[in-house]
Amino acid sequence: MKFAFPRVYPILDSSVIPSAGRADFIGRLGESLSDAGVTLLEYRNKIGSTSEILADAAVLRAAMPREKTKLILDDRADLVEYAEFDGVHVDAGDLTPIQARRLVGTDRIVGTFGGSDSLLPGALEAPVDYLAIGPVFETRTKHTDKKPIGINGVRHLREQAGPGAILSAAAGITLASASAVLGAGASILAVAEAIFRAPDPATEFARWVKHLQ
């Protein structure tokens, strides 16, 4: 899918969503993020039921219209069509990129994990729109056994990938480190905790955009 990826996009992890007033919280959050200029958002729910994921997705889609924001569903390529989302992110252990692409079609975004210390074999030939790399730094929002690769790791992966690949750097990136990660070769930054642990995530996102201009 041809899409102008932003320099930074939020990953909304279900761990920051309260159980009480869940739909209202997601709706208000989605509207504020859309108003703040979010053009790409990933929704990640590793432990929720299918019904919970679809309920959350319906609220997000209503709050963040397709003409303004592309919504990516983590893992569940089988639910993308039902959720009316715009793509899927699959990691190792999920569906393969080929399987995900077959499920969601050619008009949606597909991303996958591209590597940490080195690019995974065949990553550049996978039918995906972007490759996630990292963890760049320590993270608390997603369990991983991989060690942080740091700025030098991002630079190494860019050298391996060449200039054309879209590399999405993730994990532990803060506003203070964002420019350095981009300067090392990341195409885009995927940010969870640094945005959603802020008192006002929409205002924080806007601060990132202004900083990275």
PDB file of C-alpha atoms in Angstrom:
ATOM      1  CA  MET A   1       0.000   0.000   0.000  1.00  0.00           C
ATOM      2  CA  LYS A   2       1.329   3.432  -0.897  1.00  0.00           C
ATOM      3  CA  PHE A   3       1.217   5.569   2.222  1.00  0.00           C
ATOM      4  CA  ALA A   4       3.198   8.573   3.403  1.00  0.00           C
ATOM      5  CA  PHE A   5       4.410   7.320   6.760  1.00  0.00           C
ATOM      6  CA  PRO A   6       4.703   9.990   9.464  1.00  0.00           C
ATOM      7  CA  ARG A   7       7.926  10.499  11.403  1.00  0.00           C
ATOM      8  CA  VAL A   8       6.229   9.330  14.594  1.00  0.00           C
ATOM      9  CA  TYR A   9       3.121   7.314  15.330  1.00  0.00           C
ATOM     10  CA  PRO A  10       1.552   6.127  18.593  1.00  0.00           C
ATOM     11  CA  ILE A  11       1.116   2.517  19.694  1.00  0.00           C
ATOM     12  CA  LEU A  12      -1.943   2.319  21.929  1.00  0.00           C
ATOM     13  CA  ASP A  13      -1.366  -0.648  24.223  1.00  0.00           C
ATOM     14  CA  SER A  14      -4.445  -2.008  25.986  1.00  0.00           C
ATOM     15  CA  SER A  15      -2.619  -1.805  29.330  1.00  0.00           C
ATOM     16  CA  VAL A  16      -3.273   1.961  29.454  1.00  0.00           C
ATOM     17  CA  ILE A  17      -7.035   1.553  28.883  1.00  0.00           C
ATOM     18  CA  PRO A  18      -9.108   1.456  32.097  1.00  0.00           C
ATOM     19  CA  SER A  19     -11.715  -1.262  32.484  1.00  0.00           C
ATOM     20  CA  ALA A  20     -14.299   1.168  33.844  1.00  0.00           C
ATOM     21  CA  GLY A  21     -15.657   3.517  31.209  1.00  0.00           C
ATOM     22  CA  ARG A  22     -13.517   1.797  28.589  1.00  0.00           C
ATOM     23  CA  ALA A  23     -15.447   2.869  25.497  1.00  0.00           C
ATOM     24  CA  ASP A  24     -15.761   6.485  26.624  1.00  0.00           C
ATOM     25  CA  PHE A  25     -12.032   6.629  27.387  1.00  0.00           C
ATOM     26  CA  ILE A  26     -11.073   5.218  23.980  1.00  0.00           C
ATOM     27  CA  GLY A  27     -13.504   7.493  22.175  1.00  0.00           C
ATOM     28  CA  ARG A  28     -12.248  10.667  23.820  1.00  0.00           C
ATOM     29  CA  LEU A  29      -8.636   9.596  23.367  1.00  0.00           C
ATOM     30  CA  GLY A  30      -9.124   8.732  19.704  1.00  0.00           C
ATOM     31  CA  GLU A  31     -10.841  12.015  18.929  1.00  0.00           C
ATOM     32  CA  SER A  32      -8.132  14.041  20.661  1.00  0.00           C
ATOM     33  CA  LEU A  33      -5.352  12.176  18.857  1.00  0.00           C
ATOM     34  CA  SER A  34      -7.073  12.627  15.504  1.00  0.00           C
ATOM     35  CA  ASP A  35      -7.482  16.343  16.204  1.00  0.00           C
ATOM     36  CA  ALA A  36      -3.773  16.498  17.130  1.00  0.00           C
ATOM     37  CA  GLY A  37      -2.835  15.218  13.668  1.00  0.00           C
ATOM     38  CA  VAL A  38      -2.221  11.502  14.192  1.00  0.00           C
ATOM     39  CA  THR A  39      -2.274   9.911  10.731  1.00  0.00           C
ATOM     40  CA  LEU A  40      -1.201   6.400  11.811  1.00  0.00           C
ATOM     41  CA  LEU A  41      -1.947   4.525  15.023  1.00  0.00           C
ATOM     42  CA  GLU A  42      -1.387   0.927  16.078  1.00  0.00           C
ATOM     43  CA  TYR A  43      -3.764  -0.702  18.555  1.00  0.00           C
ATOM     44  CA  ARG A  44      -2.130  -3.543  20.517  1.00  0.00           C
ATOM     45  CA  ASN A  45      -4.006  -5.950  22.773  1.00  0.00           C
ATOM     46  CA  LYS A  46      -2.064  -9.118  23.564  1.00  0.00           C
ATOM     47  CA  ILE A  47      -4.409 -10.550  26.202  1.00  0.00           C
ATOM     48  CA  GLY A  48      -7.917  -9.373  25.347  1.00  0.00           C
ATOM     49  CA  SER A  49     -10.660 -11.542  23.894  1.00  0.00           C
ATOM     50  CA  THR A  50     -11.746 -11.242  20.298  1.00  0.00           C
ATOM     51  CA  SER A  51     -14.919  -9.483  21.402  1.00  0.00           C
ATOM     52  CA  GLU A  52     -12.944  -6.942  23.437  1.00  0.00           C
ATOM     53  CA  ILE A  53     -10.571  -6.252  20.563  1.00  0.00           C
ATOM     54  CA  LEU A  54     -13.436  -5.729  18.124  1.00  0.00           C
ATOM     55  CA  ALA A  55     -15.321  -3.524  20.588  1.00  0.00           C
ATOM     56  CA  ASP A  56     -12.245  -1.338  21.153  1.00  0.00           C
ATOM     57  CA  ALA A  57     -11.588  -1.248  17.422  1.00  0.00           C
ATOM     58  CA  ALA A  58     -15.120  -0.093  16.641  1.00  0.00           C
ATOM     59  CA  VAL A  59     -14.795   2.846  19.036  1.00  0.00           C
ATOM     60  CA  LEU A  60     -11.380   3.776  17.640  1.00  0.00           C
ATOM     61  CA  ARG A  61     -12.610   3.619  14.058  1.00  0.00           C
ATOM     62  CA  ALA A  62     -15.569   5.855  14.867  1.00  0.00           C
ATOM     63  CA  ALA A  63     -13.341   8.349  16.683  1.00  0.00           C
ATOM     64  CA  MET A  64     -10.558   8.300  14.080  1.00  0.00           C
ATOM     65  CA  PRO A  65     -12.104   8.387  10.571  1.00  0.00           C
ATOM     66  CA  ARG A  66     -10.256   6.608   7.802  1.00  0.00           C
ATOM     67  CA  GLU A  67      -9.798   9.808   5.786  1.00  0.00           C
ATOM     68  CA  LYS A  68      -7.718  11.232   8.652  1.00  0.00           C
ATOM     69  CA  THR A  69      -6.041   8.249  10.325  1.00  0.00           C
ATOM     70  CA  LYS A  70      -4.833   4.821   9.272  1.00  0.00           C
ATOM     71  CA  LEU A  71      -5.388   2.236  12.014  1.00  0.00           C
ATOM     72  CA  ILE A  72      -3.137  -0.812  12.382  1.00  0.00           C
ATOM     73  CA  LEU A  73      -4.169  -3.890  14.378  1.00  0.00           C
ATOM     74  CA  ASP A  74      -1.433  -5.810  16.156  1.00  0.00           C
ATOM     75  CA  ASP A  75      -1.287  -9.569  15.480  1.00  0.00           C
ATOM     76  CA  ARG A  76      -4.883 -10.217  14.426  1.00  0.00           C
ATOM     77  CA  ALA A  77      -4.875 -10.147  10.640  1.00  0.00           C
ATOM     78  CA  ASP A  78      -8.050 -12.227  10.775  1.00  0.00           C
ATOM     79  CA  LEU A  79      -9.905  -9.313  12.412  1.00  0.00           C
ATOM     80  CA  VAL A  80      -8.715  -6.431  10.234  1.00  0.00           C
ATOM     81  CA  GLU A  81     -11.653  -6.626   7.825  1.00  0.00           C
ATOM     82  CA  TYR A  82     -14.225  -6.901  10.613  1.00  0.00           C
ATOM     83  CA  ALA A  83     -12.643  -3.993  12.488  1.00  0.00           C
ATOM     84  CA  GLU A  84     -12.548  -1.854   9.334  1.00  0.00           C
ATOM     85  CA  PHE A  85      -8.876  -1.189  10.069  1.00  0.00           C
ATOM     86  CA  ASP A  86      -6.261  -0.237   7.518  1.00  0.00           C
ATOM     87  CA  GLY A  87      -3.620  -2.852   8.193  1.00  0.00           C
ATOM     88  CA  VAL A  88      -1.881  -5.254  10.529  1.00  0.00           C
ATOM     89  CA  HIS A  89       1.437  -5.698  12.287  1.00  0.00           C
ATOM     90  CA  VAL A  90       2.648  -9.300  12.673  1.00  0.00           C
ATOM     91  CA  ASP A  91       5.600 -10.444  14.765  1.00  0.00           C
ATOM     92  CA  ALA A  92       7.540 -13.685  14.911  1.00  0.00           C
ATOM     93  CA  GLY A  93       5.140 -16.328  16.183  1.00  0.00           C
ATOM     94  CA  ASP A  94       2.136 -14.674  14.526  1.00  0.00           C
ATOM     95  CA  LEU A  95       1.136 -15.228  10.931  1.00  0.00           C
ATOM     96  CA  THR A  96       3.909 -14.837   8.395  1.00  0.00           C
ATOM     97  CA  PRO A  97       3.935 -11.645   6.311  1.00  0.00           C
ATOM     98  CA  ILE A  98       2.837 -13.693   3.299  1.00  0.00           C
ATOM     99  CA  GLN A  99      -0.135 -15.115   5.212  1.00  0.00           C
ATOM    100  CA  ALA A 100      -1.036 -11.678   6.567  1.00  0.00           C
ATOM    101  CA  ARG A 101      -0.875 -10.135   3.113  1.00  0.00           C
ATOM    102  CA  ARG A 102      -3.165 -12.833   1.730  1.00  0.00           C
ATOM    103  CA  LEU A 103      -5.691 -12.120   4.471  1.00  0.00           C
ATOM    104  CA  VAL A 104      -5.758  -8.322   4.303  1.00  0.00           C
ATOM    105  CA  GLY A 105      -5.115  -7.846   0.582  1.00  0.00           C
ATOM    106  CA  THR A 106      -2.922  -5.466  -1.348  1.00  0.00           C
ATOM    107  CA  ASP A 107      -4.707  -2.246  -0.362  1.00  0.00           C
ATOM    108  CA  ARG A 108      -3.867  -2.427   3.341  1.00  0.00           C
ATOM    109  CA  ILE A 109      -0.676  -1.841   5.317  1.00  0.00           C
ATOM    110  CA  VAL A 110       1.329  -4.828   6.524  1.00  0.00           C
ATOM    111  CA  GLY A 111       4.288  -4.482   8.855  1.00  0.00           C
ATOM    112  CA  THR A 112       6.463  -7.073  10.536  1.00  0.00           C
ATOM    113  CA  PHE A 113       9.483  -7.430  12.779  1.00  0.00           C
ATOM    114  CA  GLY A 114      12.655  -6.931  10.756  1.00  0.00           C
ATOM    115  CA  GLY A 115      15.400  -7.624  13.253  1.00  0.00           C
ATOM    116  CA  SER A 116      17.370  -6.461  16.261  1.00  0.00           C
ATOM    117  CA  ASP A 117      21.090  -7.231  16.092  1.00  0.00           C
ATOM    118  CA  SER A 118      20.783  -7.939  12.367  1.00  0.00           C
ATOM    119  CA  LEU A 119      18.033  -8.019   9.778  1.00  0.00           C
ATOM    120  CA  LEU A 120      16.161 -11.303   9.687  1.00  0.00           C
ATOM    121  CA  PRO A 121      16.883 -13.472   6.639  1.00  0.00           C
ATOM    122  CA  GLY A 122      14.453 -12.611   3.863  1.00  0.00           C
ATOM    123  CA  ALA A 123      13.113  -9.509   5.619  1.00  0.00           C
ATOM    124  CA  LEU A 124      13.744  -7.252   2.651  1.00  0.00           C
ATOM    125  CA  GLU A 125      11.872  -9.606   0.323  1.00  0.00           C
ATOM    126  CA  ALA A 126       8.796  -9.908   2.545  1.00  0.00           C
ATOM    127  CA  PRO A 127       5.524  -8.453   1.169  1.00  0.00           C
ATOM    128  CA  VAL A 128       5.382  -5.709   3.793  1.00  0.00           C
ATOM    129  CA  ASP A 129       5.270  -1.918   3.878  1.00  0.00           C
ATOM    130  CA  TYR A 130       7.620  -1.474   6.839  1.00  0.00           C
ATOM    131  CA  LEU A 131      10.003  -3.397   9.068  1.00  0.00           C
ATOM    132  CA  ALA A 132       9.974  -2.867  12.824  1.00  0.00           C
ATOM    133  CA  ILE A 133      13.426  -2.822  14.433  1.00  0.00           C
ATOM    134  CA  GLY A 134      14.526  -2.898  18.034  1.00  0.00           C
ATOM    135  CA  PRO A 135      14.127  -2.840  20.908  1.00  0.00           C
ATOM    136  CA  VAL A 136      16.118   0.366  20.657  1.00  0.00           C
ATOM    137  CA  PHE A 137      16.048   0.919  24.423  1.00  0.00           C
ATOM    138  CA  GLU A 138      14.514  -0.800  27.447  1.00  0.00           C
ATOM    139  CA  THR A 139      10.723  -0.993  27.314  1.00  0.00           C
ATOM    140  CA  ARG A 140       7.969  -1.747  29.808  1.00  0.00           C
ATOM    141  CA  THR A 141       5.000  -1.908  27.452  1.00  0.00           C
ATOM    142  CA  LYS A 142       5.914  -5.027  25.505  1.00  0.00           C
ATOM    143  CA  HIS A 143       7.618  -8.184  26.754  1.00  0.00           C
ATOM    144  CA  THR A 144      10.770  -9.090  24.849  1.00  0.00           C
ATOM    145  CA  ASP A 145      13.828 -11.217  25.524  1.00  0.00           C
ATOM    146  CA  LYS A 146      15.906  -9.218  23.065  1.00  0.00           C
ATOM    147  CA  LYS A 147      18.555  -6.842  24.350  1.00  0.00           C
ATOM    148  CA  PRO A 148      18.349  -3.151  23.416  1.00  0.00           C
ATOM    149  CA  ILE A 149      20.300  -2.344  20.270  1.00  0.00           C
ATOM    150  CA  GLY A 150      20.823   1.357  20.940  1.00  0.00           C
ATOM    151  CA  ILE A 151      21.611   4.051  18.413  1.00  0.00           C
ATOM    152  CA  ASN A 152      24.486   2.077  16.898  1.00  0.00           C
ATOM    153  CA  GLY A 153      22.173  -0.876  16.350  1.00  0.00           C
ATOM    154  CA  VAL A 154      19.757   1.297  14.403  1.00  0.00           C
ATOM    155  CA  ARG A 155      22.647   2.554  12.289  1.00  0.00           C
ATOM    156  CA  HIS A 156      23.820  -1.024  11.622  1.00  0.00           C
ATOM    157  CA  LEU A 157      20.340  -2.141  10.535  1.00  0.00           C
ATOM    158  CA  ARG A 158      20.019   0.814   8.175  1.00  0.00           C
ATOM    159  CA  GLU A 159      23.346  -0.115   6.587  1.00  0.00           C
ATOM    160  CA  GLN A 160      22.069  -3.661   6.100  1.00  0.00           C
ATOM    161  CA  ALA A 161      18.682  -2.593   4.766  1.00  0.00           C
ATOM    162  CA  GLY A 162      19.925   0.008   2.326  1.00  0.00           C
ATOM    163  CA  PRO A 163      18.215   3.342   1.687  1.00  0.00           C
ATOM    164  CA  GLY A 164      14.850   2.157   0.415  1.00  0.00           C
ATOM    165  CA  ALA A 165      13.387   0.116   3.284  1.00  0.00           C
ATOM    166  CA  ILE A 166      10.964   1.734   5.740  1.00  0.00           C
ATOM    167  CA  LEU A 167      12.389   0.995   9.200  1.00  0.00           C
ATOM    168  CA  SER A 168      10.151   1.609  12.196  1.00  0.00           C
ATOM    169  CA  ALA A 169      12.199   1.941  15.376  1.00  0.00           C
ATOM    170  CA  ALA A 170      10.454   1.002  18.610  1.00  0.00           C
ATOM    171  CA  ALA A 171      10.877   0.564  22.359  1.00  0.00           C
ATOM    172  CA  GLY A 172      11.897   3.037  25.007  1.00  0.00           C
ATOM    173  CA  ILE A 173      12.279   6.006  22.658  1.00  0.00           C
ATOM    174  CA  THR A 174      11.794   9.361  24.360  1.00  0.00           C
ATOM    175  CA  LEU A 175      11.578  12.882  23.045  1.00  0.00           C
ATOM    176  CA  ALA A 176      15.189  13.374  24.109  1.00  0.00           C
ATOM    177  CA  SER A 177      16.417  10.417  22.041  1.00  0.00           C
ATOM    178  CA  ALA A 178      14.004  10.678  19.090  1.00  0.00           C
ATOM    179  CA  SER A 179      16.133  12.846  16.813  1.00  0.00           C
ATOM    180  CA  ALA A 180      19.185  10.648  17.352  1.00  0.00           C
ATOM    181  CA  VAL A 181      17.228   7.499  16.448  1.00  0.00           C
ATOM    182  CA  LEU A 182      15.995   9.117  13.237  1.00  0.00           C
ATOM    183  CA  GLY A 183      19.468  10.423  12.508  1.00  0.00           C
ATOM    184  CA  ALA A 184      20.858   6.906  12.827  1.00  0.00           C
ATOM    185  CA  GLY A 185      18.610   5.695  10.030  1.00  0.00           C
ATOM    186  CA  ALA A 186      15.128   4.989  11.350  1.00  0.00           C
ATOM    187  CA  SER A 187      12.412   6.085   8.935  1.00  0.00           C
ATOM    188  CA  ILE A 188       9.703   6.367  11.558  1.00  0.00           C
ATOM    189  CA  LEU A 189       9.331   6.079  15.331  1.00  0.00           C
ATOM    190  CA  ALA A 190       6.713   3.890  17.005  1.00  0.00           C
ATOM    191  CA  VAL A 191       6.055   5.278  20.479  1.00  0.00           C
ATOM    192  CA  ALA A 192       3.900   3.822  23.239  1.00  0.00           C
ATOM    193  CA  GLU A 193       4.818   4.690  26.816  1.00  0.00           C
ATOM    194  CA  ALA A 194       6.311   8.136  26.222  1.00  0.00           C
ATOM    195  CA  ILE A 195       3.038   9.306  24.674  1.00  0.00           C
ATOM    196  CA  PHE A 196       0.373   7.386  26.552  1.00  0.00           C
ATOM    197  CA  ARG A 197       1.838   7.755  30.043  1.00  0.00           C
ATOM    198  CA  ALA A 198       1.708  11.539  29.604  1.00  0.00           C
ATOM    199  CA  PRO A 199      -1.204  13.367  31.277  1.00  0.00           C
ATOM    200  CA  ASP A 200      -2.494  14.457  27.854  1.00  0.00           C
ATOM    201  CA  PRO A 201      -1.356  12.061  25.090  1.00  0.00           C
ATOM    202  CA  ALA A 202      -2.652  14.273  22.267  1.00  0.00           C
ATOM    203  CA  THR A 203      -0.706  17.290  23.518  1.00  0.00           C
ATOM    204  CA  GLU A 204       2.356  15.112  23.980  1.00  0.00           C
ATOM    205  CA  PHE A 205       2.063  13.762  20.429  1.00  0.00           C
ATOM    206  CA  ALA A 206       1.836  17.309  19.080  1.00  0.00           C
ATOM    207  CA  ARG A 207       4.981  18.163  21.049  1.00  0.00           C
ATOM    208  CA  TRP A 208       6.813  15.287  19.359  1.00  0.00           C
ATOM    209  CA  VAL A 209       5.696  16.399  15.907  1.00  0.00           C
ATOM    210  CA  LYS A 210       6.874  19.956  16.523  1.00  0.00           C
ATOM    211  CA  HIS A 211      10.201  18.721  17.916  1.00  0.00           C
ATOM    212  CA  LEU A 212      10.853  16.488  14.902  1.00  0.00           C
ATOM    213  CA  GLN A 213      10.014  19.015  12.188  1.00  0.00           C
TER     214      GLN A 213
END
